[in-house]
Amino acid sequence: MSLFRIFVNQLEEDDEDMSQATSKKVITREEWEKKLNAVKLRKEDMNTLVMNFLVTEGYVEAAEKFQRESGTKPEIDLATITDRMAVKKAVQNGNVEDAIEKVNDLNPEILDTNPELFFHLQQQRLIELIRQGRTEEALEFAQEELAPRGEENQAFLEELEKTVALLVFEDASTCPVKELLDISHRLKTASEVNAAILTSQSHEKDPKLPSLLKMLIWAQNQLDEKAVYPHINDLSTGQLEDPSV
Amino acid sequence: MSSSPSPANSANAGNGGQDLNLLHFLDKVRLAATGDAKEDEGEDSPTELNTINSAGGFLVVSPDKLSVKYTNMNLHGHDVGVVQANRPAPVKCLTYYFEIFVKDSGVKGQVAIGFTKESFKMRRQPGWEVNSCGYHGDDGFLYRGQGKGEPFGPKYTKDDTVGGGINYATQEFFFTKNGAIVGKIPKDIKGHLFPTVAVHSQNEEVLVNFGKKKFAFDITGYEVSERNKQQMAIEKISIPPNIGYGLVKTYLLHYGYEETLDAFNLATKTTVPPINIDQGNAIDEDDSSYALKQRKTLRQLVRNGEIDAAMVKLREWYPQTVQDDKSVVCFLLHCQHFIELVRVGKLEEGVKYGRLELAKFVGLTGFQDIIEDCFALLVYEKPEESPVGYFLEDSHKELVADAVNAAILSTNPNKRDVQKSCHLHSHLEKLLRQLTVCCLERRSLNGDQGETFRLHRILNNNSSRR
């Protein structure tokens, strides 16, 4: 190919690239801020979002105070939050028997309809017995309560075997499944029971706020395909940053 | 956090500058007056069949404009009895959907349902011409612009209910038969589309349902599951951990909800594991704890209806906010005082107060319309049920409290003028606004079709769908 031809081809390619780059709509900061200010956002809706956060996370006192200070009504009965938090706390502190009693007081159907949750609670109970060095009790408990569950379900059986393995090691820190003894496992179980209670009360187990933040990132990514405009890159400040043209 | 009021700073004593930032509170009052138009995008839906633009000679539309019958003899392909709806399908929503019920499949059962443009040749089946699509009952084929269609779904005939819909998110047409989806195809027709129905052999008769009656197909459930699909993709995105906590904290600080904030701080410290939300930079930069106690106190006074006490405190602590008796803050507070009198039925006292403090706003552009609506409260026996009842609602108290809050924030001598406009919105609000505009802009660049972000709808999603 002659040099001339190569040169012309390159120019044509560049032209195409140029039109690709400039085919995105460019929105200036000024225009963008005008659009931002034109949005009609109701204070009540933002308050509801915050209340939803407080309630789902279980912060009863904060929810009560917020109701008083802003007039926002909590979406569920605050008394149920207190009950739910008591269950969560019991598990976090390792008082699983107490937690199970409380859950059944709250709503016996929760454990009836959630065999996996019930198994995990029983498993946690076993872990606590092992942690306290009550070996005989632990074995008895494993045989009576957990083994039957293990027979019904392969996954449960595997979990059970892992847990019992803890007993075999004198020094738990050398056991390959020692993470079961870690406090994070208690938290995991506590989270599970918290979610189950919320669901039984027809309430979503997660607050809506984090979803909205994800939606913002998603929306910006989507819009990036068609436009150049100021972004918010730091979610904690909401600071607007000029488009890098 | 200072407990004594800040000295009047000449930079922010000029009410002009301060008021500019507070004017939007007046707009919020006006917004409440219009009833918010929460979900309304200003589009009207089809309600009946269009008798004017229809293949007049070949069919007859019933008086209620909801059914059509073929009256001609079907002799060739250009005497289809086709009729469109009276309006095109709205586009600023997730889906549009309508149904037909085949009352009589006549001699040949050549019923069709589909979508066409305004310029459609009203003698042809939908789908037989470009820029149209139709699902035909005699062969179950889908036609979209070429003479011959493609196999699509089951045939349909007498006593079948068939639906046609548009999914604006996926840009697809979808069709249903007797409550179940039959199939979908990409929609490559741009612009407004009219729901279309056609009959083509003797005695064919079809009833149309534009939503007045319950549909056979669960369109609401379909919309929910479509939204869920998008939601699942969004949930996979990762965000910094515990960022929600920081945003709630700055929100509470911004609006002066001090007691809530204290309880919240305590709770987060005692959770297991404790949540550390003191992301130093974000909060200090904005100095959002400025005058926190004072703002809390003022908010309480306003919410309790103790407007006189509120004004006394403002004069004492932040005189520059109430210096100009015709400022936005003074206006809203005087109105609120008036409203509180009306609330307890002290109408005579209300009138007296109105004469004294509110009369000066009559005739002032920017205040006139609101003051007139406010005075109208006097006229009704049950003002809370009147069109101006929104003044008596809790949300209006919040609005006034928010305005006072903003006015106090603007007296912060530590804030550079440029940053002052930042006090208009809490971080959370900035994020929500950005989200809204991004969705709106994206929709507008996509042919302006589809749903956009509406906080209200997200909040009211029925959680029991899980």
Coordinates of N, CA and C in Angstrom, one line a residue, chain B residues 241-438:
Chain B
P241 N -18.3 -0.5 53.1 CA -19.1 -1.0 54.2 C -19.5 0.1 55.2
N242 N -20.7 -0.1 55.7 CA -21.2 0.8 56.8 C -21.4 2.3 56.3
I243 N -21.5 2.4 54.9 CA -21.6 3.8 54.5 C -23.0 4.3 54.8
G244 N -24.0 3.5 54.9 CA -25.3 3.9 55.3 C -25.3 4.6 56.6
Y245 N -24.5 4.1 57.6 CA -24.5 4.7 58.9 C -24.0 6.2 58.8
G246 N -22.9 6.4 58.1 CA -22.3 7.7 57.9 C -23.4 8.7 57.4
L247 N -24.1 8.2 56.4 CA -25.1 9.1 55.7 C -26.2 9.4 56.6
V248 N -26.7 8.4 57.4 CA -27.7 8.7 58.4 C -27.3 9.7 59.4
K249 N -26.0 9.5 59.9 CA -25.5 10.5 60.9 C -25.4 11.9 60.4
T250 N -24.9 12.1 59.1 CA -24.8 13.4 58.6 C -26.2 14.0 58.3
Y251 N -27.1 13.1 58.0 CA -28.5 13.6 57.8 C -29.1 14.2 59.1
L252 N -28.9 13.4 60.2 CA -29.4 13.8 61.5 C -28.8 15.1 61.9
L253 N -27.4 15.2 61.7 CA -26.7 16.4 62.0 C -27.2 17.6 61.2
H254 N -27.4 17.4 59.9 CA -27.8 18.5 59.0 C -29.1 19.1 59.5
Y255 N -30.1 18.3 59.8 CA -31.4 18.8 60.2 C -31.6 19.1 61.6
G256 N -30.5 18.8 62.4 CA -30.6 19.1 63.8 C -31.4 18.1 64.7
Y257 N -31.5 16.9 64.3 CA -32.3 15.9 65.1 C -31.3 15.4 66.1
E258 N -31.0 16.2 67.1 CA -30.0 15.9 68.1 C -30.2 14.7 68.9
E259 N -31.5 14.6 69.4 CA -31.7 13.5 70.3 C -31.6 12.1 69.6
T260 N -32.1 12.1 68.4 CA -32.0 10.9 67.6 C -30.6 10.6 67.4
L261 N -29.8 11.6 67.0 CA -28.4 11.4 66.8 C -27.7 10.8 68.0
D262 N -28.0 11.3 69.2 CA -27.3 10.8 70.4 C -27.7 9.3 70.6
A263 N -28.9 9.0 70.4 CA -29.4 7.6 70.5 C -28.7 6.7 69.5
F264 N -28.6 7.3 68.3 CA -28.0 6.6 67.2 C -26.5 6.3 67.4
N265 N -25.8 7.3 67.9 CA -24.4 7.2 68.2 C -24.2 6.1 69.2
L266 N -25.0 6.2 70.3 CA -24.9 5.2 71.3 C -25.1 3.8 70.8
A267 N -26.1 3.6 70.0 CA -26.5 2.3 69.5 C -25.4 1.7 68.6
T268 N -24.8 2.6 67.8 CA -23.8 2.0 66.9 C -22.5 1.6 67.6
K269 N -22.3 2.3 68.7 CA -21.1 2.0 69.5 C -21.3 0.7 70.2
T270 N -22.5 0.4 70.6 CA -22.7 -0.8 71.4 C -23.2 -2.0 70.5
T271 N -23.1 -1.9 69.2 CA -23.5 -3.1 68.4 C -22.3 -4.0 68.4
V272 N -22.5 -5.2 68.0 CA -21.4 -6.1 67.9 C -21.3 -6.5 66.4
P273 N -20.2 -6.3 65.8 CA -19.1 -5.5 66.2 C -19.4 -4.0 66.2
P274 N -18.7 -3.1 66.9 CA -19.1 -1.7 67.0 C -18.8 -1.1 65.6
I275 N -19.7 -0.2 65.2 CA -19.6 0.4 63.9 C -18.9 1.7 64.0
N276 N -17.8 1.9 63.3 CA -17.1 3.2 63.4 C -17.5 4.1 62.3
I277 N -18.3 5.1 62.7 CA -18.8 6.0 61.6 C -18.1 7.3 61.7
D278 N -17.1 7.5 62.5 CA -16.5 8.8 62.6 C -15.5 8.9 61.4
Q279 N -16.0 9.0 60.2 CA -15.1 9.2 59.1 C -14.7 10.7 59.1
G280 N -13.8 11.0 60.0 CA -13.4 12.4 60.3 C -13.6 13.4 59.2
N281 N -13.1 13.2 58.0 CA -13.1 14.2 57.0 C -14.5 14.7 56.6
A282 N -15.3 13.7 56.2 CA -16.6 14.1 55.6 C -17.4 15.0 56.6
I283 N -17.4 14.7 57.8 CA -18.2 15.5 58.7 C -17.6 16.8 59.1
D284 N -16.3 16.8 59.4 CA -15.7 18.1 59.9 C -15.7 19.1 58.8
E285 N -15.4 18.7 57.6 CA -15.4 19.7 56.5 C -16.6 20.5 56.4
D286 N -17.8 19.9 56.6 CA -19.0 20.6 56.5 C -19.5 21.3 57.8
D287 N -18.8 21.0 58.9 CA -19.1 21.6 60.2 C -20.6 21.5 60.4
S288 N -21.1 20.3 60.2 CA -22.6 20.2 60.3 C -23.1 20.2 61.7
S289 N -22.1 20.1 62.7 CA -22.6 20.2 64.1 C -22.7 21.6 64.6
Y290 N -22.5 22.6 63.7 CA -22.7 24.0 64.0 C -24.1 24.2 64.6
A291 N -24.1 24.8 65.8 CA -25.4 25.2 66.4 C -26.4 24.1 66.5
L292 N -25.9 22.9 66.7 CA -26.8 21.7 66.8 C -27.9 21.9 67.8
K293 N -27.4 22.3 69.1 CA -28.4 22.4 70.1 C -29.5 23.4 69.8
Q294 N -29.0 24.6 69.3 CA -30.0 25.6 69.0 C -31.0 25.2 67.9
R295 N -30.4 24.5 66.9 CA -31.3 24.1 65.8 C -32.3 23.1 66.3
K296 N -31.9 22.2 67.2 CA -32.8 21.2 67.8 C -33.9 21.9 68.5
T297 N -33.5 22.9 69.4 CA -34.5 23.6 70.2 C -35.5 24.3 69.3
L298 N -35.0 25.0 68.3 CA -35.9 25.7 67.4 C -36.9 24.8 66.7
R299 N -36.4 23.6 66.3 CA -37.2 22.7 65.6 C -38.4 22.2 66.5
Q300 N -38.0 21.9 67.8 CA -39.0 21.5 68.7 C -40.1 22.5 68.9
L301 N -39.6 23.8 69.1 CA -40.6 24.9 69.3 C -41.6 25.0 68.1
V302 N -41.0 24.9 66.9 CA -41.9 25.0 65.7 C -42.9 23.8 65.7
R303 N -42.4 22.6 65.9 CA -43.2 21.5 65.9 C -44.3 21.5 67.0
N304 N -44.0 22.1 68.1 CA -45.0 22.2 69.2 C -45.9 23.4 69.0
G305 N -45.7 24.1 67.9 CA -46.6 25.2 67.6 C -46.3 26.5 68.5
E306 N -45.1 26.5 69.1 CA -44.8 27.6 70.0 C -44.0 28.6 69.1
I307 N -44.7 29.2 68.2 CA -44.1 30.1 67.2 C -43.5 31.4 67.9
D308 N -44.3 31.9 68.8 CA -43.8 33.2 69.5 C -42.4 32.9 70.1
A309 N -42.4 31.8 70.9 CA -41.2 31.4 71.6 C -40.0 31.2 70.6
A310 N -40.4 30.6 69.4 CA -39.4 30.4 68.4 C -38.8 31.7 67.9
M311 N -39.7 32.7 67.7 CA -39.2 34.0 67.1 C -38.4 34.7 68.2
V312 N -38.8 34.5 69.4 CA -38.0 35.2 70.5 C -36.5 34.6 70.5
K313 N -36.5 33.3 70.4 CA -35.2 32.7 70.5 C -34.3 33.1 69.3
L314 N -34.9 33.1 68.1 CA -34.2 33.5 66.9 C -33.7 34.9 67.0
R315 N -34.5 35.8 67.6 CA -34.1 37.2 67.7 C -32.9 37.3 68.7
E316 N -32.9 36.4 69.6 CA -31.9 36.4 70.7 C -30.6 35.9 70.1
W317 N -30.7 34.7 69.5 CA -29.5 34.0 69.1 C -29.0 34.4 67.7
Y318 N -29.9 34.5 66.7 CA -29.5 34.7 65.4 C -30.3 35.9 64.8
P319 N -30.1 37.1 65.3 CA -31.0 38.2 64.9 C -30.9 38.5 63.4
Q320 N -29.8 38.1 62.7 CA -29.8 38.4 61.3 C -30.8 37.6 60.5
T321 N -31.2 36.5 61.1 CA -32.2 35.7 60.3 C -33.6 36.3 60.3
V322 N -33.9 37.1 61.3 CA -35.2 37.7 61.4 C -35.2 39.2 61.4
Q323 N -34.0 39.7 61.0 CA -33.9 41.2 60.9 C -34.9 41.8 60.0
D324 N -34.9 41.2 58.8 CA -35.9 41.7 57.8 C -37.2 41.0 58.0
D325 N -38.2 41.8 58.4 CA -39.5 41.2 58.7 C -40.2 40.6 57.5
K326 N -39.6 40.9 56.3 CA -40.3 40.4 55.1 C -39.4 39.2 54.5
S327 N -38.6 38.7 55.4 CA -37.8 37.6 54.9 C -38.6 36.3 54.8
V328 N -38.0 35.3 54.1 CA -38.7 34.0 54.0 C -39.0 33.4 55.4
V329 N -38.0 33.5 56.2 CA -38.2 32.8 57.6 C -39.3 33.5 58.3
C330 N -39.3 34.8 58.3 CA -40.3 35.6 59.1 C -41.7 35.2 58.5
F331 N -41.8 35.2 57.1 CA -43.0 34.9 56.5 C -43.5 33.5 56.9
L332 N -42.7 32.5 56.8 CA -43.1 31.1 57.2 C -43.5 31.0 58.7
L333 N -42.8 31.7 59.5 CA -43.1 31.7 60.9 C -44.4 32.4 61.2
H334 N -44.6 33.6 60.6 CA -45.9 34.3 60.9 C -47.1 33.4 60.4
C335 N -46.9 32.8 59.2 CA -47.9 31.9 58.7 C -48.2 30.8 59.6
Q336 N -47.1 30.3 60.1 CA -47.3 29.1 61.0 C -48.1 29.5 62.3
H337 N -47.8 30.7 62.8 CA -48.5 31.2 64.0 C -50.0 31.2 63.6
F338 N -50.3 31.8 62.5 CA -51.7 31.9 62.0 C -52.3 30.5 61.9
I339 N -51.6 29.6 61.3 CA -52.1 28.3 61.1 C -52.4 27.6 62.5
E340 N -51.5 27.8 63.5 CA -51.8 27.2 64.8 C -53.0 27.8 65.4
L341 N -53.3 29.0 65.1 CA -54.6 29.6 65.7 C -55.8 29.0 65.0
V342 N -55.7 28.8 63.7 CA -56.8 28.2 63.0 C -57.0 26.7 63.4
R343 N -55.9 26.1 63.7 CA -55.9 24.7 64.1 C -56.8 24.5 65.3
V344 N -56.7 25.4 66.3 CA -57.5 25.3 67.5 C -58.8 26.0 67.5
G345 N -59.1 26.5 66.3 CA -60.4 27.2 66.1 C -60.5 28.6 66.5
K346 N -59.3 29.2 66.8 CA -59.3 30.6 67.3 C -59.3 31.6 66.1
L347 N -60.4 31.5 65.4 CA -60.4 32.2 64.1 C -60.3 33.7 64.2
E348 N -61.0 34.3 65.2 CA -61.0 35.8 65.4 C -59.6 36.2 65.7
E349 N -58.9 35.5 66.6 CA -57.6 35.8 66.9 C -56.7 35.7 65.7
G350 N -57.0 34.7 64.9 CA -56.3 34.5 63.6 C -56.4 35.7 62.7
V351 N -57.6 36.2 62.6 CA -57.8 37.3 61.7 C -57.0 38.5 62.2
K352 N -57.1 38.7 63.5 CA -56.3 39.8 64.1 C -54.8 39.7 63.8
Y353 N -54.3 38.5 64.0 CA -52.9 38.3 63.8 C -52.6 38.5 62.3
G354 N -53.5 38.0 61.5 CA -53.3 38.1 60.0 C -53.1 39.6 59.6
R355 N -54.0 40.4 60.2 CA -54.0 41.8 59.9 C -52.7 42.5 60.3
L356 N -52.3 42.0 61.5 CA -51.1 42.6 62.1 C -49.8 42.2 61.4
E357 N -49.6 40.9 61.2 CA -48.3 40.4 60.7 C -48.3 39.9 59.3
L358 N -49.5 39.5 58.7 CA -49.4 38.9 57.4 C -49.9 39.8 56.3
A359 N -50.6 40.8 56.7 CA -51.1 41.7 55.6 C -50.0 42.3 54.8
K360 N -48.9 42.5 55.4 CA -47.7 43.2 54.6 C -47.2 42.3 53.5
F361 N -47.6 41.0 53.5 CA -47.1 40.1 52.5 C -48.0 40.1 51.3
V362 N -49.2 40.5 51.5 CA -50.2 40.6 50.4 C -49.7 41.6 49.4
G363 N -49.6 41.2 48.1 CA -49.2 42.1 47.1 C -47.7 42.0 46.9
L364 N -47.0 41.3 47.7 CA -45.6 41.1 47.4 C -45.4 39.8 46.6
T365 N -44.8 40.0 45.4 CA -44.6 38.9 44.5 C -43.7 37.9 45.2
G366 N -44.0 36.6 45.1 CA -43.2 35.6 45.8 C -43.9 35.1 47.0
F367 N -44.8 36.0 47.6 CA -45.6 35.5 48.7 C -47.1 35.5 48.5
Q368 N -47.5 36.3 47.5 CA -48.9 36.5 47.4 C -49.7 35.3 47.3
D369 N -49.3 34.4 46.4 CA -50.2 33.2 46.2 C -50.3 32.3 47.4
I370 N -49.1 32.2 48.1 CA -49.2 31.4 49.3 C -50.0 32.0 50.4
I371 N -49.9 33.3 50.6 CA -50.6 34.0 51.6 C -52.1 33.9 51.4
E372 N -52.5 34.0 50.1 CA -53.9 33.9 49.8 C -54.4 32.5 50.2
D373 N -53.7 31.5 49.8 CA -54.1 30.1 50.1 C -54.2 29.9 51.6
C374 N -53.3 30.5 52.3 CA -53.2 30.4 53.8 C -54.4 31.0 54.4
F375 N -54.7 32.2 54.0 CA -55.9 32.9 54.5 C -57.2 32.1 54.2
A376 N -57.2 31.4 53.1 CA -58.4 30.6 52.8 C -58.8 29.6 53.9
L377 N -57.8 29.3 54.7 CA -58.1 28.3 55.8 C -59.3 28.8 56.7
L378 N -59.4 30.1 56.7 CA -60.5 30.7 57.6 C -61.9 30.4 57.1
V379 N -62.0 30.1 55.8 CA -63.3 30.0 55.2 C -63.9 28.7 55.4
Y380 N -63.2 27.7 55.7 CA -63.7 26.3 55.8 C -64.1 25.9 57.2
E381 N -65.2 25.2 57.3 CA -65.6 24.6 58.6 C -64.6 23.6 59.0
K382 N -64.2 22.7 58.1 CA -63.2 21.7 58.4 C -62.0 21.9 57.5
P383 N -61.2 22.9 57.9 CA -60.0 23.3 57.1 C -59.1 22.1 56.8
E384 N -59.0 21.1 57.7 CA -58.1 20.0 57.4 C -58.5 19.2 56.2
E385 N -59.8 19.3 55.9 CA -60.3 18.5 54.7 C -60.4 19.3 53.5
S386 N -60.1 20.6 53.6 CA -60.2 21.5 52.4 C -59.0 21.3 51.5
P387 N -59.1 22.0 50.3 CA -57.9 21.9 49.4 C -56.7 22.6 50.0
V388 N -56.8 23.4 51.0 CA -55.7 24.1 51.6 C -55.3 23.4 52.9
G389 N -55.8 22.2 53.1 CA -55.6 21.5 54.3 C -54.1 21.1 54.6
Y390 N -53.3 21.1 53.5 CA -51.9 20.7 53.6 C -51.2 21.7 54.6
F391 N -51.7 22.9 54.8 CA -51.0 23.8 55.8 C -51.1 23.2 57.2
L392 N -52.1 22.4 57.4 CA -52.3 21.9 58.8 C -51.6 20.6 59.0
E393 N -51.0 20.1 58.0 CA -50.4 18.8 58.1 C -49.0 18.9 58.8
D394 N -48.6 17.7 59.3 CA -47.3 17.6 59.9 C -46.1 18.0 59.0
S395 N -46.3 17.6 57.7 CA -45.3 17.9 56.7 C -45.0 19.4 56.6
H396 N -46.0 20.2 56.8 CA -45.8 21.7 56.7 C -45.0 22.2 57.9
K397 N -45.2 21.6 59.0 CA -44.4 22.0 60.2 C -43.0 21.6 60.0
E398 N -42.8 20.5 59.4 CA -41.4 20.1 59.1 C -40.7 21.1 58.1
L399 N -41.5 21.5 57.1 CA -41.0 22.4 56.2 C -40.6 23.7 56.8
V400 N -41.4 24.3 57.7 CA -41.0 25.5 58.4 C -39.8 25.3 59.3
A401 N -39.8 24.2 60.0 CA -38.7 23.8 60.8 C -37.4 23.7 60.0
D402 N -37.5 23.1 58.8 CA -36.4 23.0 57.9 C -35.9 24.3 57.5
A403 N -36.8 25.2 57.2 CA -36.4 26.6 56.7 C -35.6 27.3 57.8
V404 N -36.1 27.2 59.1 CA -35.4 27.8 60.2 C -34.1 27.2 60.3
N405 N -34.0 25.9 60.2 CA -32.8 25.2 60.3 C -31.7 25.7 59.3
A406 N -32.2 25.8 58.0 CA -31.3 26.3 57.0 C -30.9 27.7 57.2
A407 N -31.8 28.6 57.8 CA -31.4 29.9 58.0 C -30.3 30.0 59.1
I408 N -30.4 29.2 60.1 CA -29.4 29.2 61.1 C -28.1 28.7 60.6
L409 N -28.1 27.6 59.8 CA -26.9 27.1 59.2 C -26.2 28.1 58.4
S410 N -27.0 29.0 57.8 CA -26.3 30.0 56.9 C -25.6 31.1 57.7
T411 N -25.8 31.1 59.0 CA -25.1 32.1 59.8 C -23.7 31.6 60.2
N412 N -23.3 30.5 59.9 CA -22.1 29.9 60.3 C -20.9 30.7 59.7
P413 N -20.1 31.4 60.5 CA -19.1 32.2 60.0 C -17.9 31.4 59.5
N414 N -17.9 30.2 59.8 CA -16.8 29.3 59.3 C -17.0 28.9 57.8
K415 N -18.2 29.1 57.3 CA -18.4 28.7 56.0 C -18.1 29.7 55.0
R416 N -17.3 29.3 54.0 CA -17.0 30.2 52.9 C -18.3 30.4 52.1
D417 N -18.4 31.6 51.5 CA -19.6 31.8 50.7 C -20.0 30.7 49.7
V418 N -18.9 30.3 49.0 CA -19.1 29.3 48.0 C -19.7 28.0 48.6
Q419 N -19.3 27.7 49.8 CA -19.8 26.5 50.4 C -21.2 26.6 51.0
K420 N -21.6 27.9 51.1 CA -22.9 28.1 51.8 C -24.0 27.4 51.1
S421 N -23.9 27.3 49.8 CA -25.0 26.7 49.1 C -25.0 25.2 49.4
C422 N -23.9 24.7 49.9 CA -23.9 23.3 50.3 C -24.9 23.0 51.4
H423 N -25.2 24.0 52.2 CA -26.0 23.7 53.4 C -27.5 23.4 53.0
L424 N -27.7 23.7 51.7 CA -29.1 23.4 51.2 C -29.4 21.9 51.3
H425 N -28.5 21.1 51.0 CA -28.8 19.7 51.0 C -27.9 18.9 51.9
S426 N -28.4 17.9 52.6 CA -27.6 17.0 53.3 C -26.9 16.0 52.2
H427 N -25.9 15.3 52.6 CA -25.2 14.4 51.7 C -26.2 13.4 51.1
L428 N -27.0 12.9 52.0 CA -28.0 11.9 51.5 C -28.9 12.5 50.4
E429 N -29.3 13.7 50.6 CA -30.2 14.3 49.6 C -29.4 14.5 48.3
K430 N -28.1 14.9 48.4 CA -27.4 15.1 47.2 C -27.3 13.8 46.4
L431 N -27.1 12.7 47.1 CA -27.0 11.4 46.4 C -28.3 11.1 45.7
L432 N -29.4 11.3 46.4 CA -30.7 11.0 45.9 C -31.0 11.9 44.6
R433 N -30.6 13.1 44.7 CA -30.8 14.0 43.6 C -30.0 13.5 42.4
Q434 N -28.8 13.2 42.6 CA -27.9 12.7 41.5 C -28.5 11.5 40.9
L435 N -29.0 10.6 41.7 CA -29.6 9.3 41.3 C -30.8 9.7 40.4
T436 N -31.7 10.6 40.8 CA -32.8 10.9 40.1 C -32.5 11.5 38.7
V437 N -31.5 12.5 38.7 CA -31.1 13.1 37.4 C -30.5 12.1 36.5
C438 N -29.6 11.2 37.0 CA -29.0 10.2 36.1 C -30.1 9.4 35.5

